[in-house]
Every structure is written in structure tokens, then in C-alpha cells.
Coordinates of C-alpha atoms in Angstrom, one line a residue:
M661 CA -165.9 155.8 296.4
S662 CA -165.5 151.5 296.2
N663 CA -168.6 149.4 297.9
A664 CA -166.9 146.4 295.7
V665 CA -167.0 143.7 298.5
T666 CA -165.5 140.9 296.5
P667 CA -163.5 138.7 298.4
A668 CA -160.3 139.7 300.1
D669 CA -158.9 136.1 299.8
L670 CA -159.9 135.2 296.6
S671 CA -157.7 133.7 293.9
I672 CA -157.5 134.2 290.0
T673 CA -155.7 131.8 288.5
P674 CA -155.8 130.9 285.0
R675 CA -155.8 127.3 284.6
D676 CA -153.7 126.2 281.3
V677 CA -155.3 122.9 280.1
R678 CA -156.5 121.4 276.4
F679 CA -160.2 119.7 275.9
G680 CA -160.5 117.3 273.1
R681 CA -158.1 117.9 270.4
G682 CA -157.3 114.9 269.0
Q683 CA -161.0 113.4 269.5
P684 CA -163.7 113.7 267.3
M685 CA -167.6 115.5 268.0
K686 CA -171.4 113.8 267.0
R687 CA -172.0 117.1 264.9
Y688 CA -175.3 116.4 268.2
W689 CA -172.6 116.7 271.4
L690 CA -175.4 117.0 273.8
K691 CA -178.1 114.2 274.6
D692 CA -178.1 113.9 270.8
D693 CA -180.0 116.9 270.8
P694 CA -180.0 119.3 268.3
I695 CA -181.3 122.4 270.5
A696 CA -179.2 121.9 273.2
T697 CA -176.6 121.2 271.6
A698 CA -176.8 124.6 268.4
F699 CA -177.5 127.2 271.3
Y700 CA -174.0 126.0 273.2
N701 CA -173.0 126.3 269.5
A702 CA -173.6 129.2 268.9
L703 CA -172.5 130.1 272.6
S704 CA -168.9 128.8 271.6
V705 CA -169.6 130.8 268.2
T706 CA -169.4 134.4 270.5
F707 CA -166.1 134.4 272.8
P708 CA -162.6 134.0 270.7
K709 CA -164.4 137.9 269.8
G710 CA -165.7 138.9 272.0
E711 CA -163.0 138.0 275.1
A712 CA -161.2 139.9 273.9
Y713 CA -163.1 142.8 273.3
F714 CA -163.3 142.2 277.3
C715 CA -160.1 142.1 277.1
D716 CA -159.7 145.3 276.1
S717 CA -162.4 147.4 277.4
V718 CA -161.2 146.4 281.5
K719 CA -157.5 146.9 280.1
A720 CA -158.4 150.2 279.6
F721 CA -158.7 151.5 283.0
R722 CA -156.5 149.4 284.8
E723 CA -154.6 153.0 285.3
G724 CA -154.7 153.6 288.9
A725 CA -156.7 150.8 289.7
D726 CA -155.5 149.4 293.3
D727 CA -152.6 146.0 293.9
K728 CA -155.1 143.8 293.8
L729 CA -157.4 144.7 291.6
G730 CA -154.1 144.9 289.8
N731 CA -153.2 141.8 289.0
E732 CA -156.7 140.7 289.3
I733 CA -157.1 142.7 285.7
R734 CA -154.1 140.1 284.9
A735 CA -155.2 136.8 285.0
F736 CA -158.9 137.7 284.0
V737 CA -156.9 138.5 281.0
K738 CA -155.0 135.9 281.3
Q739 CA -158.3 133.7 282.0
E740 CA -160.4 135.3 279.1
V741 CA -157.4 134.3 276.3
I742 CA -156.5 130.7 277.6
H743 CA -160.5 130.5 276.8
S744 CA -160.5 132.1 273.5
R745 CA -158.2 129.4 272.4
E746 CA -160.5 126.3 273.6
H747 CA -163.5 127.6 272.2
V748 CA -161.9 128.7 268.6
A749 CA -160.4 125.0 269.5
F750 CA -163.9 124.0 269.8
N751 CA -165.6 126.5 267.1
R752 CA -164.0 124.0 264.6
H753 CA -165.5 120.6 266.0
V754 CA -168.3 122.8 265.3
V755 CA -167.5 123.2 261.4
D756 CA -165.5 119.4 261.0
Q757 CA -169.2 119.0 261.5
G758 CA -171.1 120.5 258.4
Y759 CA -172.1 123.7 260.0
D760 CA -170.7 127.4 258.3
I761 CA -170.0 129.5 261.1
A762 CA -169.7 132.5 258.8
P763 CA -173.1 134.3 259.6
L764 CA -173.2 133.8 263.3
E765 CA -169.3 135.7 263.0
R766 CA -170.1 138.2 260.9
D767 CA -173.6 138.7 264.0
V768 CA -170.7 139.1 265.9
D769 CA -168.7 141.5 263.9
A770 CA -171.4 143.5 263.8
A771 CA -172.9 144.0 266.9
L772 CA -168.3 145.0 267.9
A773 CA -168.7 146.8 265.2
L774 CA -171.4 149.1 266.7
T775 CA -168.9 149.8 270.1
E776 CA -165.9 151.3 267.7
G777 CA -165.7 154.9 268.7
R778 CA -167.4 154.9 271.8
P779 CA -165.8 156.0 274.9
P780 CA -164.2 153.9 276.4
I781 CA -166.8 154.3 280.1
A782 CA -169.5 152.7 277.1
N783 CA -167.7 149.2 276.6
L784 CA -167.0 148.8 279.9
A785 CA -170.2 149.6 280.8
A786 CA -171.3 146.9 278.0
T787 CA -168.1 144.4 279.0
M788 CA -169.7 144.4 282.8
A789 CA -173.2 143.5 282.2
L790 CA -171.5 140.3 279.7
E791 CA -170.0 139.2 282.8
H792 CA -173.0 139.4 284.6
F793 CA -174.6 137.7 281.6
T794 CA -171.7 134.4 281.4
A795 CA -171.7 134.9 285.6
M796 CA -175.6 134.3 286.3
L797 CA -175.0 130.7 283.5
A798 CA -171.8 129.9 284.7
H799 CA -173.6 129.5 288.4
E800 CA -176.5 128.1 286.7
L801 CA -174.2 125.4 284.3
I802 CA -172.7 123.7 287.1
A803 CA -175.2 123.7 289.8
N804 CA -177.4 122.4 287.7
P805 CA -175.2 119.3 286.1
R806 CA -178.0 118.0 283.8
H807 CA -177.8 121.0 281.8
L808 CA -174.8 119.0 279.7
K809 CA -175.5 116.0 280.8
G810 CA -175.3 112.6 279.0
G811 CA -173.0 115.5 276.3
E812 CA -169.5 113.9 275.6
Q813 CA -166.9 113.9 277.9
Q814 CA -165.2 116.0 276.9
A815 CA -167.2 118.6 275.3
A816 CA -168.9 118.9 278.8
A817 CA -165.5 119.3 280.4
L818 CA -164.7 122.3 278.0
W819 CA -167.9 124.0 279.5
R820 CA -167.8 123.5 282.8
W821 CA -164.0 125.0 283.1
H822 CA -164.9 128.1 280.7
A823 CA -167.3 127.5 283.8
A824 CA -165.6 127.8 286.4
E825 CA -163.5 130.6 285.8
E826 CA -166.2 133.1 284.9
I827 CA -167.7 132.5 288.5
E828 CA -163.9 132.9 289.5
H829 CA -163.2 137.0 288.4
K830 CA -167.1 137.8 287.7
G831 CA -166.5 140.7 290.4
V832 CA -163.2 141.9 288.1
A833 CA -165.1 144.0 285.1
Y834 CA -167.7 145.4 287.8
D835 CA -164.6 146.1 290.1
T836 CA -163.7 147.9 286.9
W837 CA -166.5 149.4 286.6
L838 CA -167.0 150.7 290.0
H839 CA -163.2 152.3 289.9
A840 CA -163.9 153.9 286.4
T841 CA -166.4 155.7 287.8
R842 CA -165.5 156.5 291.4
D843 CA -166.8 160.4 291.2
W844 CA -169.2 159.4 289.6
S845 CA -172.7 159.4 291.9
R846 CA -174.5 156.4 292.7
W847 CA -177.8 157.5 290.7
Q848 CA -175.3 158.7 287.8
R849 CA -173.7 154.7 288.2
W850 CA -177.3 152.8 288.7
K851 CA -179.2 154.7 286.1
I852 CA -176.0 153.6 283.6
K853 CA -175.6 151.1 284.1
S854 CA -179.4 149.5 284.2
I855 CA -179.4 151.7 281.4
V856 CA -176.6 149.1 280.1
M857 CA -178.4 146.6 281.4
L858 CA -181.6 145.9 279.9
A859 CA -180.2 147.1 276.1
T860 CA -177.4 144.0 276.5
T861 CA -179.5 141.7 277.7
A862 CA -181.7 142.4 274.5
K863 CA -179.3 141.9 272.5
F864 CA -178.1 138.8 274.2
F865 CA -181.9 137.4 273.8
Q866 CA -181.2 138.1 270.2
G867 CA -177.9 137.3 269.2
R868 CA -178.3 133.7 271.1
R869 CA -181.2 133.4 268.6
R870 CA -180.8 134.1 265.4
G871 CA -176.7 132.5 266.0
M872 CA -179.3 128.7 266.8
L873 CA -181.7 129.8 263.8
E874 CA -179.5 129.7 262.3
L875 CA -177.7 125.8 262.5
L876 CA -180.8 124.4 263.1
R877 CA -182.0 125.8 260.0
Q878 CA -178.6 124.4 258.6
D879 CA -179.3 120.7 260.4
G880 CA -182.6 121.7 258.3
I881 CA -184.7 122.3 260.9
A882 CA -187.4 124.9 260.8
G883 CA -190.5 126.4 260.6
P884 CA -192.8 128.0 263.5
K885 CA -192.5 124.2 265.8
V886 CA -188.9 125.5 265.9
W887 CA -189.4 128.2 267.2
A888 CA -191.5 126.6 270.4
R889 CA -188.5 123.9 270.9
L890 CA -186.6 126.8 271.4
A891 CA -189.0 129.0 274.4
W892 CA -189.4 125.7 276.7
Y893 CA -186.0 124.4 275.7
A894 CA -185.1 128.8 277.9
F895 CA -188.1 129.4 279.6
G896 CA -189.1 125.6 280.1
N897 CA -186.5 122.8 280.8
P898 CA -184.2 122.5 281.7
G899 CA -184.6 126.3 281.6
M900 CA -181.4 128.5 281.7
A901 CA -183.9 131.7 281.0
R902 CA -185.8 131.3 284.2
K903 CA -183.0 129.9 286.4
I904 CA -181.3 132.7 286.4
A905 CA -184.4 135.4 286.2
G906 CA -183.7 136.1 290.1
V907 CA -179.9 136.1 289.9
W908 CA -180.5 138.8 287.0
V909 CA -182.6 141.0 288.4
S910 CA -180.6 141.0 291.6
F911 CA -178.0 143.4 289.2
F912 CA -181.0 146.8 289.5
M913 CA -180.7 146.3 293.1
P914 CA -179.3 148.3 295.7
G915 CA -175.7 148.3 296.6
F916 CA -175.5 145.6 293.9
H917 CA -172.3 143.1 293.9
P918 CA -171.3 139.7 292.2
W919 CA -169.6 138.4 294.8
K920 CA -172.9 139.0 297.7
H921 CA -173.2 135.5 295.8
D922 CA -170.2 133.9 297.1
D923 CA -170.8 130.6 294.7
R924 CA -166.6 129.9 294.8
A925 CA -168.3 126.5 296.4
L926 CA -169.3 125.4 293.0
I927 CA -165.4 125.7 291.5
A928 CA -164.4 123.2 293.3
L929 CA -167.3 121.1 291.7
A930 CA -166.6 121.4 288.4
E931 CA -162.9 120.3 288.6
S932 CA -163.9 117.4 290.4
E933 CA -165.8 116.9 286.6
Y934 CA -162.8 118.1 284.8
Q935 CA -159.6 116.2 286.2
D936 CA -161.1 113.7 285.2
A937 CA -159.8 114.4 281.4
I938 CA -156.6 114.7 282.5
M939 CA -155.4 111.4 280.1
P940 CA -153.9 109.3 282.8
D941 CA -150.2 109.6 282.0
A942 CA -149.8 113.6 282.2
R943 CA -150.9 112.6 286.1
T944 CA -147.7 110.5 286.9
D945 CA -145.4 112.6 284.3
R946 CA -146.4 115.0 287.5
Q947 CA -146.5 113.0 289.8
A948 CA -143.4 111.6 289.2
A949 CA -142.0 115.2 289.7
G950 CA -143.6 115.0 292.2
G951 CA -146.2 118.0 291.3
G952 CA -148.3 115.0 293.1
G953 CA -152.6 115.0 293.0
T954 CA -155.0 115.8 290.5
N955 CA -155.8 119.3 291.3
L956 CA -155.8 121.7 288.4
H957 CA -153.1 124.7 288.2
P958 CA -151.8 126.9 285.3
A959 CA -148.6 125.3 284.8
Q960 CA -150.3 121.6 284.2
E961 CA -149.7 119.3 280.7
P962 CA -153.2 119.7 278.7
A963 CA -155.6 117.0 278.7
F964 CA -154.6 116.6 274.3
G965 CA -152.3 117.8 272.8

């Protein structure tokens, strides 16, 4: 039986927007800081193939889902497809700065190769855990503006937009997991999801560390001091890993559900930040056509063509 507490009035809205097309981007686009830039660049490389995996994992269990969950799965997939497109474009910017991202892509391929031949429920469990990770990061990214403060406008807008949609669909993989395991005992469900989260956490940190170190190596930044700088960035200042620790622990608590913490207010906050990225003439054209306002909708014209 599903214990989902996803808000009944939640609307998952794919926002078809584009960022940074035709605009040059500095090598260290975030505060001229190679460590901060490497974190987001390395994370972005994982998204196109990773999000395709998420979509396949969730779609495998849409049969038999009720109408609400079925609609949310479809909207989830649409959002993830657009995310992949925008991160492909972002990754081209990374390559344009002279980075070779092939080693990072091979790392993603190797991780995905380990999932081949596994039962679909195992892939769904991994997706559920990773989606909780992205939701935690997304919340922190928007709630604490200093993470992206000083970043180039279009790059920062991309990450805020992505974070907003990750918050919006943060319960879909979990609700699909509850649907897929509806005949399991609570103990069995908790045991499996906990084991998977622990393994996923280790692999997540290992993968991001390898990706950042590789990009920094290409910058000529290496040696023992780099490890200390990475640890300080993660656990000191701005301390993303430290700040999500409490939410990470909550995943293991009885009765956990992503929407027990309703943080939809952050979505509006993120949108207020990236609306300025919309070209003025695009806003004028929509208003002339009777669209009015500057709220972002699925049919909105891209910021850059």
C-alpha cells in the first residue's frame, strides 16, 4: 500500500527554456574559482546519460499506476529530457574552454554498464536514491544563493532552473518505488532502499571526486593541497555536503517521503532569479500575443536561440 504524501495540488510543469546559446563563458565561470567551477562542470557531464537512465527506470513501472502517478511520470520524463538537452549545451561550453570531458563520460558509461542485466526494480531503487540526492542539492542550491553568487548569469540561471524542477518532481521516483513495491513488507522495503542509498552515496561522492580531480588536473591544479581544498569546499565553505547531511539522514527514518518537507516556495524563488535571462523582445512578443507577464511556461520562447 502506498504511503505517498505528494501534495494533491502539485503540478509538474516542463519548462522548455534554453540558456546561454551563442554566449561565451569564462573558463572559471563561477566566482573565478576553479574548485567551484569544477564541481558544477563535473556534475553536468553526468546528466545527459544519467537522466536518460532515470527516465527508463521510472517508465518501466508506469503500468498499473493510478492516473495521478502516471501523469507525473510523463511530466517527469519531459522535464528530464529538457534537462539533458540543456546540459548537453552546457557541456559544449565546458569543452569550448579546452577541457577534455571524455574521461568523465567514460566514468559515467562504466557506472551505467554495471546496471545492465539487473532487475528493473534495482534500477528503480538506484534512481530513487539519486533523485533524493538531486533534490537535496537542489534545495540547498536555491535556499542559499551564495552557492551561485558571482556566477555568470546564464550558467547560474541554468542551475537554478534545473534545481527548481528537481524540487518539483522530487517525489516521482519515490512514489513509483512505493507503487512497484506495494506488495513488499515495510521491513523489506526499508532494508533495500537503505542499502541502495548507502551504496549510491559512496558512488556519488567517489564519482564527483574523480570528475573534479580530472578537470582540475587539466587546469594544472594537482597535489595533496587539492584534496584539502575539495574537502573544505564540500564540508566547510560553502559546505554543500555538510548542509545536506540532515536531510540525507532523514531518508532512513520510518515513514520518510520526499514531500514531508514541502519546499515548493523555492521554485518561485528560483524563477524570480532566472526570469531576467529572458530576452526583452521575447517578453514583448508574448505580451503582444496576449501572454502577458513573465512567468515561465512550457511554450515559452528560449532565452537564446
